[in-house]
Each structure stands twice: as C-alpha cells, then as structure tokens.
Coordinates of C-alpha atoms in Angstrom, one line a residue:
Chain A
M24 CA -6.9 22.7 161.5
M25 CA -8.2 24.3 164.7
T26 CA -4.8 25.9 165.5
V27 CA -4.6 27.3 162.0
I28 CA -7.9 29.2 162.6
T29 CA -6.9 30.3 166.1
D30 CA -3.5 31.5 165.1
N31 CA -4.8 33.6 162.2
L32 CA -7.8 35.1 164.0
P33 CA -6.2 38.4 164.8
V34 CA -5.5 39.1 161.2
F35 CA -8.7 37.6 160.0
V36 CA -10.9 40.0 161.9
V37 CA -9.1 42.9 160.2
I38 CA -8.8 41.5 156.7
A39 CA -12.3 40.1 156.3
P40 CA -14.1 43.5 155.9
L41 CA -11.2 45.0 154.0
F42 CA -11.1 42.2 151.5
V43 CA -14.8 42.3 150.8
A44 CA -14.6 46.1 150.6
F45 CA -12.3 45.9 147.6
I46 CA -14.3 43.3 145.6
L47 CA -17.6 45.1 146.1
P48 CA -17.2 47.8 143.3
T49 CA -17.1 45.1 140.6
F50 CA -20.7 44.2 141.5
A51 CA -21.8 47.8 141.8
R52 CA -24.7 47.3 139.2
R53 CA -26.3 44.5 141.1
L54 CA -27.5 46.0 144.4
R55 CA -29.0 42.8 145.8
L56 CA -25.7 41.0 145.4
V57 CA -23.8 43.8 147.0
E58 CA -26.2 43.9 150.0
G59 CA -26.0 40.2 150.4
L60 CA -22.2 40.2 150.2
V61 CA -22.0 42.9 152.8
I62 CA -24.3 41.0 155.2
I63 CA -22.4 37.7 154.6
A64 CA -19.1 39.5 155.2
N65 CA -20.4 41.0 158.4
T66 CA -21.8 37.7 159.7
L67 CA -18.4 36.0 159.1
W68 CA -16.7 38.9 160.7
I69 CA -18.9 38.8 163.8
A70 CA -18.4 35.0 164.0
G71 CA -14.7 35.5 163.9
A72 CA -14.9 38.3 166.5
A73 CA -17.1 36.2 168.8
Y74 CA -14.7 33.2 168.5
L75 CA -11.8 35.5 169.3
A76 CA -13.6 36.9 172.3
S77 CA -14.4 33.4 173.6
I78 CA -10.8 32.3 173.2
V79 CA -9.5 35.4 175.0
L80 CA -12.0 34.8 177.8
S81 CA -11.1 31.2 178.2
Q82 CA -7.4 32.1 178.3
N83 CA -8.1 34.7 181.0
G84 CA -7.1 37.6 178.8
I85 CA -3.8 36.3 177.5
P86 CA -3.5 37.9 174.0
I87 CA -3.0 36.0 170.7
T88 CA -0.1 37.6 168.9
Y89 CA 0.4 37.5 165.2
A90 CA 3.4 38.7 163.3
L91 CA 2.4 40.1 159.9
G92 CA 4.3 38.6 157.0
G93 CA 6.2 36.4 159.5
W94 CA 8.5 39.3 160.6
Q95 CA 9.0 39.0 164.3
A96 CA 8.2 41.8 166.8
P97 CA 10.9 44.6 166.9
W98 CA 11.2 44.6 163.1
G99 CA 7.8 43.5 161.8
I100 CA 4.3 44.7 162.5
E101 CA 2.7 42.8 165.4
L102 CA -1.0 42.3 165.9
K103 CA -2.0 41.6 169.5
A104 CA -5.6 40.5 170.1
G105 CA -6.1 40.8 173.8
S106 CA -9.2 41.4 175.8
L107 CA -9.4 45.1 174.8
G108 CA -9.1 44.2 171.1
A109 CA -11.6 41.4 171.4
L110 CA -14.2 43.5 173.2
F111 CA -13.9 46.4 170.7
I112 CA -14.0 44.2 167.6
L113 CA -17.0 42.3 168.9
I114 CA -18.9 45.5 169.3
I115 CA -17.8 47.0 165.9
A116 CA -18.8 43.8 164.1
G117 CA -22.1 43.6 165.9
V118 CA -23.1 47.2 165.3
S119 CA -22.0 47.2 161.6
L120 CA -24.0 44.0 161.0
M121 CA -27.1 45.7 162.3
V122 CA -26.4 48.9 160.4
S123 CA -26.0 47.0 157.2
F124 CA -29.4 45.3 157.9
F125 CA -30.9 48.7 158.4
A126 CA -29.4 50.1 155.2
R127 CA -31.0 47.3 153.0
N128 CA -33.4 48.7 150.5
N129 CA -33.1 52.0 152.2
L130 CA -30.0 53.8 151.0
T131 CA -30.8 54.6 147.4
E132 CA -33.0 57.6 148.2
E133 CA -30.5 59.1 150.6
V134 CA -27.3 58.5 148.6
G135 CA -28.6 58.8 145.0
S136 CA -28.0 55.9 142.6
Y137 CA -27.1 52.2 142.7
E138 CA -23.4 52.7 142.1
R139 CA -23.2 55.2 144.9
V140 CA -24.8 52.8 147.3
A141 CA -22.1 50.2 146.4
R142 CA -19.4 52.8 147.0
F143 CA -21.0 53.7 150.3
Y144 CA -20.8 50.1 151.4
V145 CA -17.2 50.0 150.4
L146 CA -16.6 52.9 152.8
I147 CA -18.5 51.3 155.7
L148 CA -16.4 48.1 155.3
L149 CA -13.2 50.0 155.0
L150 CA -14.0 51.9 158.2
G151 CA -14.8 48.7 160.0
G152 CA -11.6 47.1 158.9
A153 CA -9.6 50.1 160.0
L154 CA -11.3 50.2 163.4
A155 CA -10.7 46.5 163.9
G156 CA -7.1 47.1 163.0
M157 CA -6.8 49.9 165.6
A158 CA -8.1 47.5 168.2
V159 CA -5.5 44.8 167.6
T160 CA -2.4 46.6 166.3
N161 CA 0.6 46.8 168.5
D162 CA 2.6 49.0 166.1
L163 CA 2.7 52.8 166.3
F164 CA 3.0 53.6 162.6
N165 CA 0.3 51.1 161.8
V166 CA -1.9 53.1 164.1
Y167 CA -1.2 56.2 162.0
V168 CA -2.1 54.4 158.7
L169 CA -5.3 52.9 160.2
V170 CA -6.3 56.3 161.6
E171 CA -5.9 57.8 158.1
I172 CA -7.9 55.0 156.5
A173 CA -10.7 55.5 159.0
T174 CA -10.6 59.3 158.5
L175 CA -10.8 59.2 154.8
S176 CA -13.6 56.7 154.8
C177 CA -15.5 58.7 157.4
C178 CA -15.1 61.8 155.2
G179 CA -16.4 59.9 152.2
M180 CA -19.5 58.8 154.2
V181 CA -20.1 62.4 155.3
S182 CA -20.0 63.6 151.7
A183 CA -22.2 60.7 150.5
R184 CA -25.4 62.8 150.2
K185 CA -25.8 64.9 147.1
H186 CA -26.1 68.1 149.1
A187 CA -24.0 71.2 149.3
R188 CA -24.1 71.1 153.1
A189 CA -22.7 67.6 153.0
A190 CA -19.7 68.7 150.9
E191 CA -19.0 71.6 153.3
A192 CA -19.2 69.5 156.4
A193 CA -17.0 66.9 154.8
F194 CA -14.4 69.5 153.9
T195 CA -14.3 71.0 157.4
Y196 CA -14.0 67.5 158.8
L197 CA -11.3 66.5 156.4
I198 CA -9.1 69.5 157.2
L199 CA -9.5 69.2 160.9
A200 CA -9.1 65.4 161.0
T201 CA -6.0 65.7 158.8
L202 CA -4.6 68.3 161.2
G203 CA -5.2 65.7 163.9
S204 CA -3.5 62.9 162.0
I205 CA -0.5 65.1 161.3
L206 CA -0.2 65.7 165.0
V207 CA -0.5 62.0 165.7
M208 CA 2.2 61.3 163.2
G209 CA 4.4 64.0 164.8
G210 CA 3.9 62.3 168.2
I211 CA 4.8 58.9 166.8
G212 CA 7.9 60.6 165.3
F213 CA 9.0 62.0 168.7
I214 CA 8.6 58.5 170.3
Y215 CA 10.5 56.9 167.4
I216 CA 13.3 59.5 167.7
I217 CA 14.0 58.9 171.4
T218 CA 13.3 55.2 171.6
G219 CA 14.2 53.8 168.1
H220 CA 11.2 51.5 168.2
L221 CA 7.7 51.5 166.6
N222 CA 6.4 48.4 168.4
M223 CA 4.4 49.6 171.4
A224 CA 5.9 47.1 173.9
F225 CA 9.5 47.8 172.9
A226 CA 9.0 51.5 172.7
S227 CA 7.5 51.5 176.2
Q228 CA 10.4 49.5 177.7
E229 CA 12.9 51.9 176.0
L230 CA 10.9 55.0 177.0
G231 CA 11.0 53.9 180.7
R232 CA 14.8 54.1 180.5
V233 CA 15.5 57.1 178.4
W234 CA 12.7 59.6 179.2
Q235 CA 14.7 61.5 181.7
N236 CA 17.4 62.3 179.1
S237 CA 14.8 64.2 177.0
P238 CA 11.9 65.2 179.1
H239 CA 10.8 67.9 176.7
V240 CA 10.4 65.5 173.9
V241 CA 8.2 63.3 176.0
W242 CA 6.2 66.4 176.9
M243 CA 5.8 67.3 173.2
A244 CA 4.8 63.7 172.3
F245 CA 2.1 63.7 175.0
S246 CA 0.6 67.0 173.8
F247 CA 0.7 66.0 170.2
F248 CA -1.1 62.8 170.9
L249 CA -3.7 64.4 173.2
V250 CA -4.5 67.2 170.7
G251 CA -4.3 64.9 167.7
F252 CA -6.7 62.3 169.0
G253 CA -8.7 65.0 170.8
V254 CA -9.6 66.6 167.5
K255 CA -10.5 63.2 166.0
A256 CA -12.5 62.1 169.0
A257 CA -14.2 65.5 169.3
V258 CA -13.4 66.5 172.9
F259 CA -14.8 69.9 173.9
P260 CA -12.9 72.8 172.4
L261 CA -12.0 70.7 169.4
H262 CA -15.5 69.3 168.6
V263 CA -16.6 71.9 166.1
W264 CA -16.6 69.6 163.1
L265 CA -18.7 66.8 164.7
P266 CA -22.2 68.2 164.8
D267 CA -22.2 69.2 161.1
A268 CA -20.5 66.0 159.9
H269 CA -22.6 63.6 161.9
S270 CA -25.9 65.3 161.2
T271 CA -25.5 65.7 157.5
A272 CA -24.5 62.1 156.8
P273 CA -27.1 59.5 155.8
A274 CA -28.7 57.7 158.8
P275 CA -26.6 54.5 158.7
A276 CA -23.4 56.6 158.3
S277 CA -24.3 58.8 161.3
A278 CA -24.9 55.6 163.3
I279 CA -21.5 54.2 162.4
L280 CA -19.7 57.5 162.7
S281 CA -21.1 58.4 166.1
G282 CA -21.2 54.9 167.5
L283 CA -18.0 53.4 166.3
A284 CA -15.6 55.8 164.5
V285 CA -15.1 58.1 167.4
K286 CA -14.5 55.2 169.7
G287 CA -11.7 53.8 167.5
Y288 CA -9.6 57.0 168.1
L289 CA -10.3 56.8 171.9
I290 CA -9.1 53.2 171.9
C291 CA -5.9 54.3 170.1
L292 CA -5.4 57.1 172.6
L293 CA -6.0 54.6 175.5
K294 CA -3.4 52.2 174.1
I295 CA -0.8 54.8 173.5
L296 CA -1.3 56.4 177.0
Y297 CA -1.2 53.2 178.9
N298 CA 0.8 50.8 176.8
V299 CA 3.4 53.2 175.5
F300 CA 3.8 55.9 178.1
G301 CA 2.5 53.9 181.1
Q302 CA 1.0 55.2 184.2
T303 CA 4.3 56.4 185.8
L304 CA 4.9 58.8 183.0
M305 CA 1.3 59.8 183.0
Q306 CA 1.5 60.7 186.6
Q307 CA 4.9 62.4 186.1
Y308 CA 3.5 64.7 183.5
A309 CA 0.0 65.2 185.2
V310 CA -1.7 63.9 182.1
Q311 CA -4.6 62.4 184.0
R312 CA -5.3 65.9 185.4
I313 CA -5.6 67.2 181.8
L314 CA -7.9 64.3 181.0
V315 CA -10.1 65.0 184.0
I316 CA -10.5 68.7 183.2
V317 CA -11.1 68.1 179.5
G318 CA -13.5 65.2 180.2
T319 CA -15.7 67.1 182.7
L320 CA -15.7 70.2 180.5
T321 CA -16.7 68.1 177.5
I322 CA -19.6 66.4 179.4
M323 CA -21.0 69.8 180.5
A324 CA -20.5 71.6 177.3
G325 CA -21.8 68.8 175.1
S326 CA -24.9 68.4 177.2
I327 CA -25.7 72.1 177.4
L328 CA -25.1 72.6 173.7
A329 CA -27.4 69.6 173.0
L330 CA -30.2 71.2 174.9
T331 CA -30.2 74.2 172.5
Q332 CA -30.6 72.2 169.3
D333 CA -34.0 71.9 167.5
E334 CA -32.9 69.4 164.9
L335 CA -33.0 65.9 166.2
K336 CA -29.8 64.6 164.5
R337 CA -27.8 67.7 165.7
R338 CA -29.1 67.1 169.2
L339 CA -27.9 63.5 169.1
A340 CA -24.5 64.6 167.6
F341 CA -23.9 67.0 170.5
S342 CA -24.9 64.3 172.8
T343 CA -22.1 62.2 171.3
V344 CA -19.7 64.9 172.3
A345 CA -20.9 64.7 175.9
Q346 CA -20.6 60.9 176.0
V347 CA -17.0 61.1 174.6
G348 CA -16.4 63.3 177.7
Y349 CA -17.4 60.4 180.0
I350 CA -15.0 58.0 178.3
F351 CA -12.2 60.6 178.3
F352 CA -12.7 61.2 181.9
G353 CA -12.7 57.5 182.6
F354 CA -9.3 57.2 181.0
S355 CA -7.9 59.5 183.7
L356 CA -8.9 57.1 186.5
I357 CA -5.9 54.9 187.1
N358 CA -7.8 52.1 188.8
T359 CA -9.5 49.0 187.5
K360 CA -13.1 50.2 188.3
G361 CA -12.8 53.5 186.5
L362 CA -11.1 52.0 183.4
S363 CA -13.4 49.1 183.1
G364 CA -16.3 51.5 183.6
A365 CA -15.0 53.7 180.7
L366 CA -14.6 50.7 178.5
F367 CA -18.0 49.3 179.2
Y368 CA -19.5 52.8 178.7
L369 CA -17.7 52.9 175.3
V370 CA -19.4 49.6 174.4
S371 CA -22.8 50.5 175.6
H372 CA -22.6 54.0 174.0
A373 CA -21.7 52.4 170.7
V374 CA -24.9 50.3 170.8
I375 CA -27.1 53.1 172.2
K376 CA -26.0 55.9 169.9
S377 CA -26.3 53.7 166.8
T378 CA -29.9 52.8 167.8
L379 CA -30.7 56.4 168.4
F380 CA -29.3 57.6 165.1
L381 CA -31.0 54.7 163.1
A382 CA -34.3 55.4 164.8
A383 CA -34.0 59.1 164.2
G384 CA -33.1 58.4 160.6
A385 CA -36.2 56.2 160.2
M386 CA -38.4 58.9 161.8
I387 CA -36.9 61.7 159.7
S388 CA -37.2 59.8 156.4
A389 CA -40.8 58.8 157.2
T390 CA -42.0 62.4 158.0
G391 CA -39.5 64.3 156.0
E392 CA -39.1 66.6 159.0
G393 CA -35.7 67.1 160.7
K394 CA -37.0 69.3 163.6
I395 CA -38.1 67.7 166.9
S396 CA -41.4 69.6 166.8
G397 CA -42.2 68.0 163.5
L398 CA -42.3 64.5 165.1
A399 CA -45.6 65.1 166.9
G400 CA -47.5 61.9 167.6
I401 CA -45.3 59.8 165.6
G402 CA -45.1 57.2 168.4
R403 CA -48.6 56.0 167.4
K404 CA -47.7 55.6 163.7
M405 CA -44.3 54.0 164.1
P406 CA -44.5 52.1 167.3
I407 CA -41.4 49.9 167.0
T408 CA -39.1 52.8 165.9
V409 CA -40.1 55.1 168.7
A410 CA -40.0 52.2 171.2
A411 CA -36.4 51.5 170.2
F412 CA -35.6 55.2 170.5
T413 CA -37.2 55.3 174.0
V414 CA -35.2 52.2 175.2
A415 CA -32.0 53.7 173.9
S416 CA -32.7 57.1 175.4
L417 CA -33.3 55.5 178.8
G418 CA -30.0 53.6 178.4
L419 CA -28.2 56.8 177.6
I420 CA -29.6 58.6 180.6
G421 CA -28.4 55.7 182.7
I422 CA -31.6 54.2 184.2
P423 CA -30.9 51.0 186.0
L424 CA -31.6 47.8 184.0
F425 CA -30.2 49.6 180.9
S426 CA -26.7 49.3 179.7
G427 CA -25.6 53.0 180.2
F428 CA -26.2 52.6 184.0
I429 CA -23.5 50.0 184.5
G430 CA -20.9 52.1 182.8
K431 CA -21.8 55.2 184.7
W432 CA -22.0 53.3 188.0
Y433 CA -18.4 52.0 187.6
L434 CA -17.2 55.4 186.5
L435 CA -18.7 56.8 189.7
L436 CA -17.1 54.1 191.8
G437 CA -13.8 54.7 190.1
S438 CA -13.9 58.4 190.6
M439 CA -14.8 57.9 194.3
E440 CA -11.8 55.5 194.6
A441 CA -9.6 58.1 193.0
G442 CA -10.9 60.6 195.5
S443 CA -12.3 63.1 193.0
V444 CA -15.7 64.4 194.0
I445 CA -16.3 67.1 191.4
P446 CA -16.2 64.7 188.5
A447 CA -18.6 62.4 190.3
V448 CA -21.0 65.3 190.6
V449 CA -20.5 66.1 186.9
I450 CA -21.3 62.5 185.9
I451 CA -24.7 62.8 187.7
A452 CA -25.3 66.3 186.3
G453 CA -24.6 65.0 182.8
S454 CA -27.2 62.3 183.3
V455 CA -29.8 64.8 184.4
L456 CA -29.0 67.0 181.4
C457 CA -29.2 63.9 179.2
A458 CA -32.7 63.3 180.4
A459 CA -33.5 67.0 179.8
Y460 CA -32.5 66.8 176.1
L461 CA -33.8 63.3 175.3
L462 CA -37.1 63.0 177.2
P463 CA -38.8 66.0 175.4
V464 CA -38.3 64.1 172.1
I465 CA -40.1 61.1 173.5
R466 CA -42.9 63.3 175.0
V467 CA -43.4 65.0 171.6
A468 CA -43.4 61.6 169.8
Y469 CA -46.0 60.0 172.2
F470 CA -48.2 62.7 173.7
E471 CA -48.6 65.4 171.2
P472 CA -51.7 65.3 168.9
T473 CA -51.1 63.5 165.7
P474 CA -51.4 65.5 162.5
E475 CA -53.3 63.9 159.7
V476 CA -50.4 62.9 157.4
D477 CA -49.4 59.6 155.9
V478 CA -46.3 58.2 157.5
K479 CA -44.2 55.6 155.7
D480 CA -43.5 52.8 158.0
P481 CA -39.9 51.4 157.8
G482 CA -39.4 48.0 156.1
L483 CA -38.9 44.7 157.8
S484 CA -35.1 44.7 157.9
Q485 CA -35.1 48.2 159.4
K486 CA -37.4 47.0 162.2
V487 CA -35.3 43.9 162.8
A488 CA -32.2 46.0 163.1
L489 CA -33.8 48.4 165.6
I490 CA -35.4 45.6 167.7
V491 CA -32.1 43.7 167.9
L492 CA -30.1 46.9 168.9
A493 CA -32.7 47.9 171.5
A494 CA -32.7 44.4 172.9
A495 CA -28.9 44.6 173.1
V496 CA -29.2 47.7 175.2
V497 CA -31.5 45.9 177.7
I498 CA -29.5 42.7 177.7
L499 CA -26.2 44.5 178.3
G500 CA -27.9 46.3 181.2
I501 CA -29.3 43.1 182.8
L502 CA -26.6 40.6 182.0
P503 CA -23.4 42.4 181.2
G504 CA -21.6 39.1 181.9
P505 CA -18.9 38.5 179.3
F506 CA -18.6 42.1 178.2
M507 CA -18.0 43.4 181.7
E508 CA -15.5 40.5 182.2
L509 CA -13.6 41.5 179.0
A510 CA -13.7 45.1 180.1
N511 CA -12.4 44.2 183.5
M512 CA -9.6 42.1 182.1
A513 CA -8.6 44.8 179.6
A514 CA -8.5 47.4 182.5
T515 CA -6.3 45.1 184.6
E516 CA -4.0 44.4 181.7
L517 CA -3.6 48.1 181.0
L518 CA -2.8 48.8 184.6
V519 CA -0.4 45.9 185.1
L520 CA 1.7 46.7 182.0
K521 CA 4.6 48.7 183.5
Chain B
M28 CA 23.7 81.4 173.9
K29 CA 26.6 80.3 171.8
I30 CA 25.9 76.7 172.6
L31 CA 22.2 77.1 171.7
L32 CA 23.2 78.7 168.4
E33 CA 25.6 75.9 167.7
K34 CA 22.9 73.3 168.5
L35 CA 20.5 75.0 166.1
I36 CA 23.1 75.1 163.3
I37 CA 24.0 71.4 163.8
N38 CA 20.3 70.3 163.9
Y39 CA 19.2 72.6 161.1
P40 CA 16.9 70.0 159.5
Y41 CA 14.8 69.9 162.7
F42 CA 14.7 73.7 162.8
A43 CA 13.5 73.8 159.2
A44 CA 10.8 71.2 160.1
V45 CA 9.5 73.3 163.0
I46 CA 9.4 76.4 160.8
L47 CA 7.5 74.5 158.0
F48 CA 5.1 73.1 160.6
I49 CA 4.3 76.5 162.0
I50 CA 3.9 78.1 158.6
G51 CA 1.5 75.3 157.7
A52 CA -0.5 75.5 160.9
L53 CA -0.9 79.3 160.5
T54 CA -2.0 79.0 156.9
V55 CA -4.6 76.4 157.8
L56 CA -6.0 78.3 160.7
T57 CA -6.0 81.9 159.4
R58 CA -6.7 81.7 155.7
S59 CA -10.3 81.4 154.6
N60 CA -9.5 80.3 151.0
L61 CA -10.1 76.6 150.8
F62 CA -7.1 76.0 148.5
K63 CA -4.8 77.8 150.9
K64 CA -6.1 75.7 153.7
L65 CA -5.3 72.6 151.7
I66 CA -1.8 73.9 150.9
G67 CA -1.3 74.7 154.6
I68 CA -2.1 71.1 155.4
N69 CA 0.5 69.9 152.9
I70 CA 3.2 72.2 154.2
M71 CA 2.5 71.0 157.8
E72 CA 2.9 67.4 156.5
S73 CA 6.1 68.3 154.8
G74 CA 7.4 69.5 158.1
I75 CA 6.7 66.2 159.8
F76 CA 8.1 64.3 156.8
L77 CA 11.3 66.3 157.1
M78 CA 11.5 65.6 160.8
F79 CA 11.2 61.8 160.2
V80 CA 13.7 61.8 157.4
A81 CA 16.2 63.9 159.3
A82 CA 15.9 61.5 162.2
G83 CA 17.0 58.6 160.0
N84 CA 20.0 60.4 158.6
I85 CA 23.5 59.8 159.8
R86 CA 26.2 62.2 158.7
G87 CA 28.6 60.5 156.3
G88 CA 26.4 57.4 156.1
A89 CA 25.9 55.6 152.8
V90 CA 22.8 54.6 151.0
P91 CA 21.6 51.4 152.8
I92 CA 22.3 48.9 150.1
L93 CA 24.7 46.2 150.9
E94 CA 27.2 45.6 148.2
E95 CA 29.8 42.9 148.1
G96 CA 33.3 44.2 148.7
S97 CA 32.1 47.6 149.8
S98 CA 34.2 49.2 152.5
R99 CA 31.5 51.4 153.9
S100 CA 30.5 50.6 157.5
V101 CA 28.1 53.5 158.3
Y102 CA 24.7 53.4 156.6
I103 CA 21.7 55.7 157.1
N104 CA 18.6 54.3 158.8
P105 CA 16.2 53.5 155.9
L106 CA 13.1 52.9 158.1
P107 CA 11.9 56.5 158.6
S108 CA 12.3 57.2 154.8
A109 CA 10.2 54.1 154.1
L110 CA 7.6 55.3 156.6
M111 CA 7.4 58.7 155.0
L112 CA 6.8 57.1 151.6
T113 CA 3.6 55.8 153.2
G114 CA 3.0 59.2 154.7
I115 CA 3.3 60.8 151.3
V116 CA 0.9 58.4 149.7
V117 CA -1.6 59.2 152.4
S118 CA -1.1 62.9 152.0
V119 CA -1.6 62.7 148.2
S120 CA -4.9 60.8 148.6
V121 CA -6.1 63.4 151.2
T122 CA -5.2 66.2 148.8
A123 CA -7.0 64.5 145.9
F124 CA -10.2 64.0 148.0
A125 CA -10.1 67.6 149.3
L126 CA -9.7 68.9 145.8
A127 CA -12.7 66.9 144.7
L128 CA -14.7 68.4 147.6
I129 CA -13.6 71.9 146.7
L130 CA -14.7 71.4 143.1
R131 CA -18.2 70.4 144.4
L132 CA -18.4 73.4 146.7
Y133 CA -17.3 75.7 143.8
K134 CA -20.0 74.2 141.6
E135 CA -22.6 74.7 144.3
Y136 CA -21.6 78.2 145.6
G137 CA -19.5 79.7 142.9
T138 CA -16.6 80.6 145.3
T139 CA -13.8 78.9 147.1
D140 CA -13.7 81.3 150.1
A141 CA -14.9 79.7 153.3
R142 CA -16.3 83.0 154.6
R143 CA -18.3 83.7 151.4
I144 CA -19.7 80.2 151.5
A145 CA -20.9 80.7 155.1
E146 CA -22.5 84.0 154.1
I147 CA -24.3 82.5 151.1
R148 CA -25.5 79.6 153.2
S149 CA -26.9 81.7 156.0
G150 CA -28.7 83.8 153.3
V151 CA -30.1 80.7 151.8
L152 CA -31.3 79.5 155.2
K153 CA -33.0 82.8 156.0
K154 CA -35.0 82.7 152.8

C-alpha cells in the first residue's frame, strides 16, 4: 500500500489540482461548496507535496521517477520528482492554500458574480497544476504544453475583473507571452532536430556528443530559450507587460501571478540550462555572462522604476521585476552556494510577495484607494494586515532573521566565490533601493494622521492567511532547515549532472 | 556561393519556415491593429510548425503505418507531426481567447487599434 502511494506521488501532485479544477464548474452555483472543494484539494495537495519532500529528503535527494502511461523513458513522458521539484511544489501548494483561504468570501465583489468566482478558482487550480508539472517534468515538449497551460490561465486571471484596463493588460500579456512560448517551442525544436530526443537526460547526453557538428543550432537554441523564458519571467527589457498585468488582476490573482507563476518559468529555464545544455556548454557559449548582465540590469531597473510608482500594486509589481533579477543572476553562478541561494531566494520571494500583494489587496479594498498616499494611518485601523505587510517588507529588504536575508546572503557568498564584485555591489544596492520603495509605505500607514473614515476590516479567513504567511517569512528566516537543505541538494544535483 | 544556394534549395522547407517566422514577428511588433497582431502570432506559429514537420520528414518515406506484406522500409518520423497537433490545438485556444479579449476591448473603446485605445485611455485618465 505504502509503495503504491510513494510510486505515484510525482503524478499525484500534478493531477490533484488539475482534476479538481475540471469538476469545479459543475458546482458553480454553490459558492460555499466550491470554496470548500478548493481548500480540501489544496490541503490534499500540500500533504502530498510535504510527503514527497520528506521522502526526497530522507533519500538524500535521489529522485522518484514516474513513467506516464507506463511508457519508459526515451519514448514516453517521464516525471522526475527530485529535490528541486519537491521544493518548488511544496511552496506552490503552501502559497495557493493560503491564497485560497484569503479568497474566501472575498472574491465576489472583485470578480463579479458567483459563476465567475468558480471559474476563477478553476484558473487558480489549473495554474497550480501546470506549475507543479513544470517542477517535476523531465520532457521538453511537456514543458512547452505546461508553459502554455500556465500562460492561458494567467491571462484568464488577469482579465477576471470587469474592467477595460484588465482586458487591455490581458491582451498585451497574451500576445507577449505567446511570443515567448513560440520562441520556447522553437528552442525545443532545435534541440530535437540535432539530438532526436525530447527527454531531458537523453537529449543532454546526445547534445554533449553532437554539439560541435552544429554549433550555430545550439547558439540559436540558447537564444530562443533565453528570450522566450525571459519574456515570460519578465527580465528587464522584456518586462513591459508585467506591471499592468499584475496590478490590474484581483488581489489573490496578483499574489499567485507574482509569487508563483513567474517562478515556474524560471525553474523551467534553470532545468533546461543545467539539465539539458549543462555547464560546459553554458561556459562555451558564455551564457552565464549574459545571465549576469541581464540579472544585474533587471535588479537596478526594476528597483528604480518601482521608486517612481504612486500606486501600491504597481510598485509591488515593479519590485517583482527586480527580484526576478536576483534569481536570474543567481542562475549564472556555477557554484553550489550561488545556486542554492537563488533557489532559496525564489522560495522566500514566493512567500513574501504573496503576503505583500494580499495585504495590499486587503488595504485597497478596505479604503477603496490605490495610491500609497491614500493609506494614511491605516496601520491603526487594520493592525494585522499592516503588520503582515511590514514583516514581509522587512523580509524583502533582507533584514537578518527574515527569510529574504538568507537567500541574499548565499547569493553574495556565491558571487564572491565566482569572483564577481560588481554583482555583489548590485545585490546590496538593490536591497537599499528596496528599503527606499517599501519603507515609505509603512511610514505612511503607521505615522500619518488618520482621516475620519470607516475602514472595513478584513474577515477572519483573510487574517488567518496573512498571519500564516507572515509567520512563514519569519520561520524561514530563523529556521530555514529543510528548505535550505532541499535547495542545497537541488543545487548540487544541478551541478553534478554532466 | 553555389554550395550555399544548393543547401538552400535542398532545405527549402526550413527556409520557408524562417521566412514565415520573420513575417509573423514583424507583423506582431509593427502593426497596431489588434487583429493583425493576432494574425502575426499565428503566422509565427506556422513557421515553427513547419520547421518541426519538416524535421520529421524523410524524402521517399512512407506514411508510418505498418501493413502486413508491405515492401516499404523507409517511413517518415511521426513524432514531430504528433507534437505539432498539440501545438495547433494550443494555438487555436490562444487565438480564441485573444479574439474574446478583442471583442471586449471593442465594446469598451469602439476600436481595435492599439494606439487609438492608448489615446482614449490617457484622455479618460486626464479627465
């Protein structure tokens, strides 16, 4: 019995949310039932993810492989739940559980009617399933399909509000993201043409032998993947769609889009760079230099653009661009410290940014004011929400004892080990800028005089979600334990392969 | 030069794929009409589809269905075609979704031109 569960875990964590997503529309008229089902599905999902993580930890990072439909590796689609997959699925499941708690009793005013709320949950679960799939898949074309599922459900979430701006942001996002997926598909095509394999491990072996026969094709594949995933993960010159899309979406959607969706594409890029091309080819084609330049530019540009925004959600959206820069830069460091730092930063940013967006959403829906100046004195009326916002901000800035610090610290150590000084300076400068754009919000919220208006306090489930997420930021900062261990294992595994 | 030309002629499907891809990319990036942008995306996708299908083709190969007593020994590779079937399905759903969004934008702004929409919106914001 136990082995049946263990053997099927890699596919369970992908199928669970997808399955529930497709039965939800039948209950669309009964909102309580839909919300209950989503929370049950998420709880089961996180239980599966935690069990998977504990197995991977106890096996010292040896992955569980699963052949879909019983077709073995070079022919069939293979799922491989290693430490990287377990880490990422755990964080997706955790954040989506909290977000679905937050969304209870809260979505109808933002989205419109009951039926639309049910459809919105369908999109959240589809996105979760697609991201979990990206974390465990070991097949290149499967990556493309999952990327498309994720993109379409993200676009659906962005357009969920009945607002002309939402449709416009969704259209821009859809066109640019499809452009990105076409490039990704092209890159997969190049790899398939020269290696004849779609399985990452087999393609990587074959690529190691044949790349010298067709160096230009490898070059094209690299550039297609970098630009394709770059558009989707919103690195600096390609980030134009992100601020509109993430700030016009309803609050739970922005939390998931900023916290999780962007990370899925980064994980895919990481897997393709390290598991398919391998570090030898990366060094041969100077890819890590491109990653360093793009990463540092993204950190600086995102932070400076965030400083200029008056709207709270837009400021947070630009801050996401900056944090993607950190992770992108971390991918360039071909050493364990840098890579595990990047992965831990990815995890901690997922938690922090979803807290920030949820708290911002609660504040905005309470005051009806999207501008930062409109939040004067709100800290005294909504103590829990603003406290969660403050904790998450401190985490994002990278104060010790909060989770952002550990990621940034390892990134710094990694960049020192790689001998690059300028990026290290940029990391610290990014932290200072981060303080410069987040602390004023907290100052306004706590220390400005309160105007005499009624503020609607968020409900119990919203408060619970915010408290749990803020607690997670602190706990990850004090006791990173298993998460850091998983990140470390994943980094070692990525570097050992080839 | 002659060798290059010969290579181009032999590999003409790839050449066509590149041309389609470039036409599509140019349409997406330079046209402000939303429909034309969408059509550009579709043309780009066709370019990639063509590349995949061409990669699976073997000259003189038969349709990959095994028949008893058949003397054919060379079959084309069916995998890329099967993959592109998935790709076409995805592209159709993207197109449908984008058309729905365009419809909503048209109802809201009364135009399908991205530049006009931006103008109208900035006017709305100023007011």
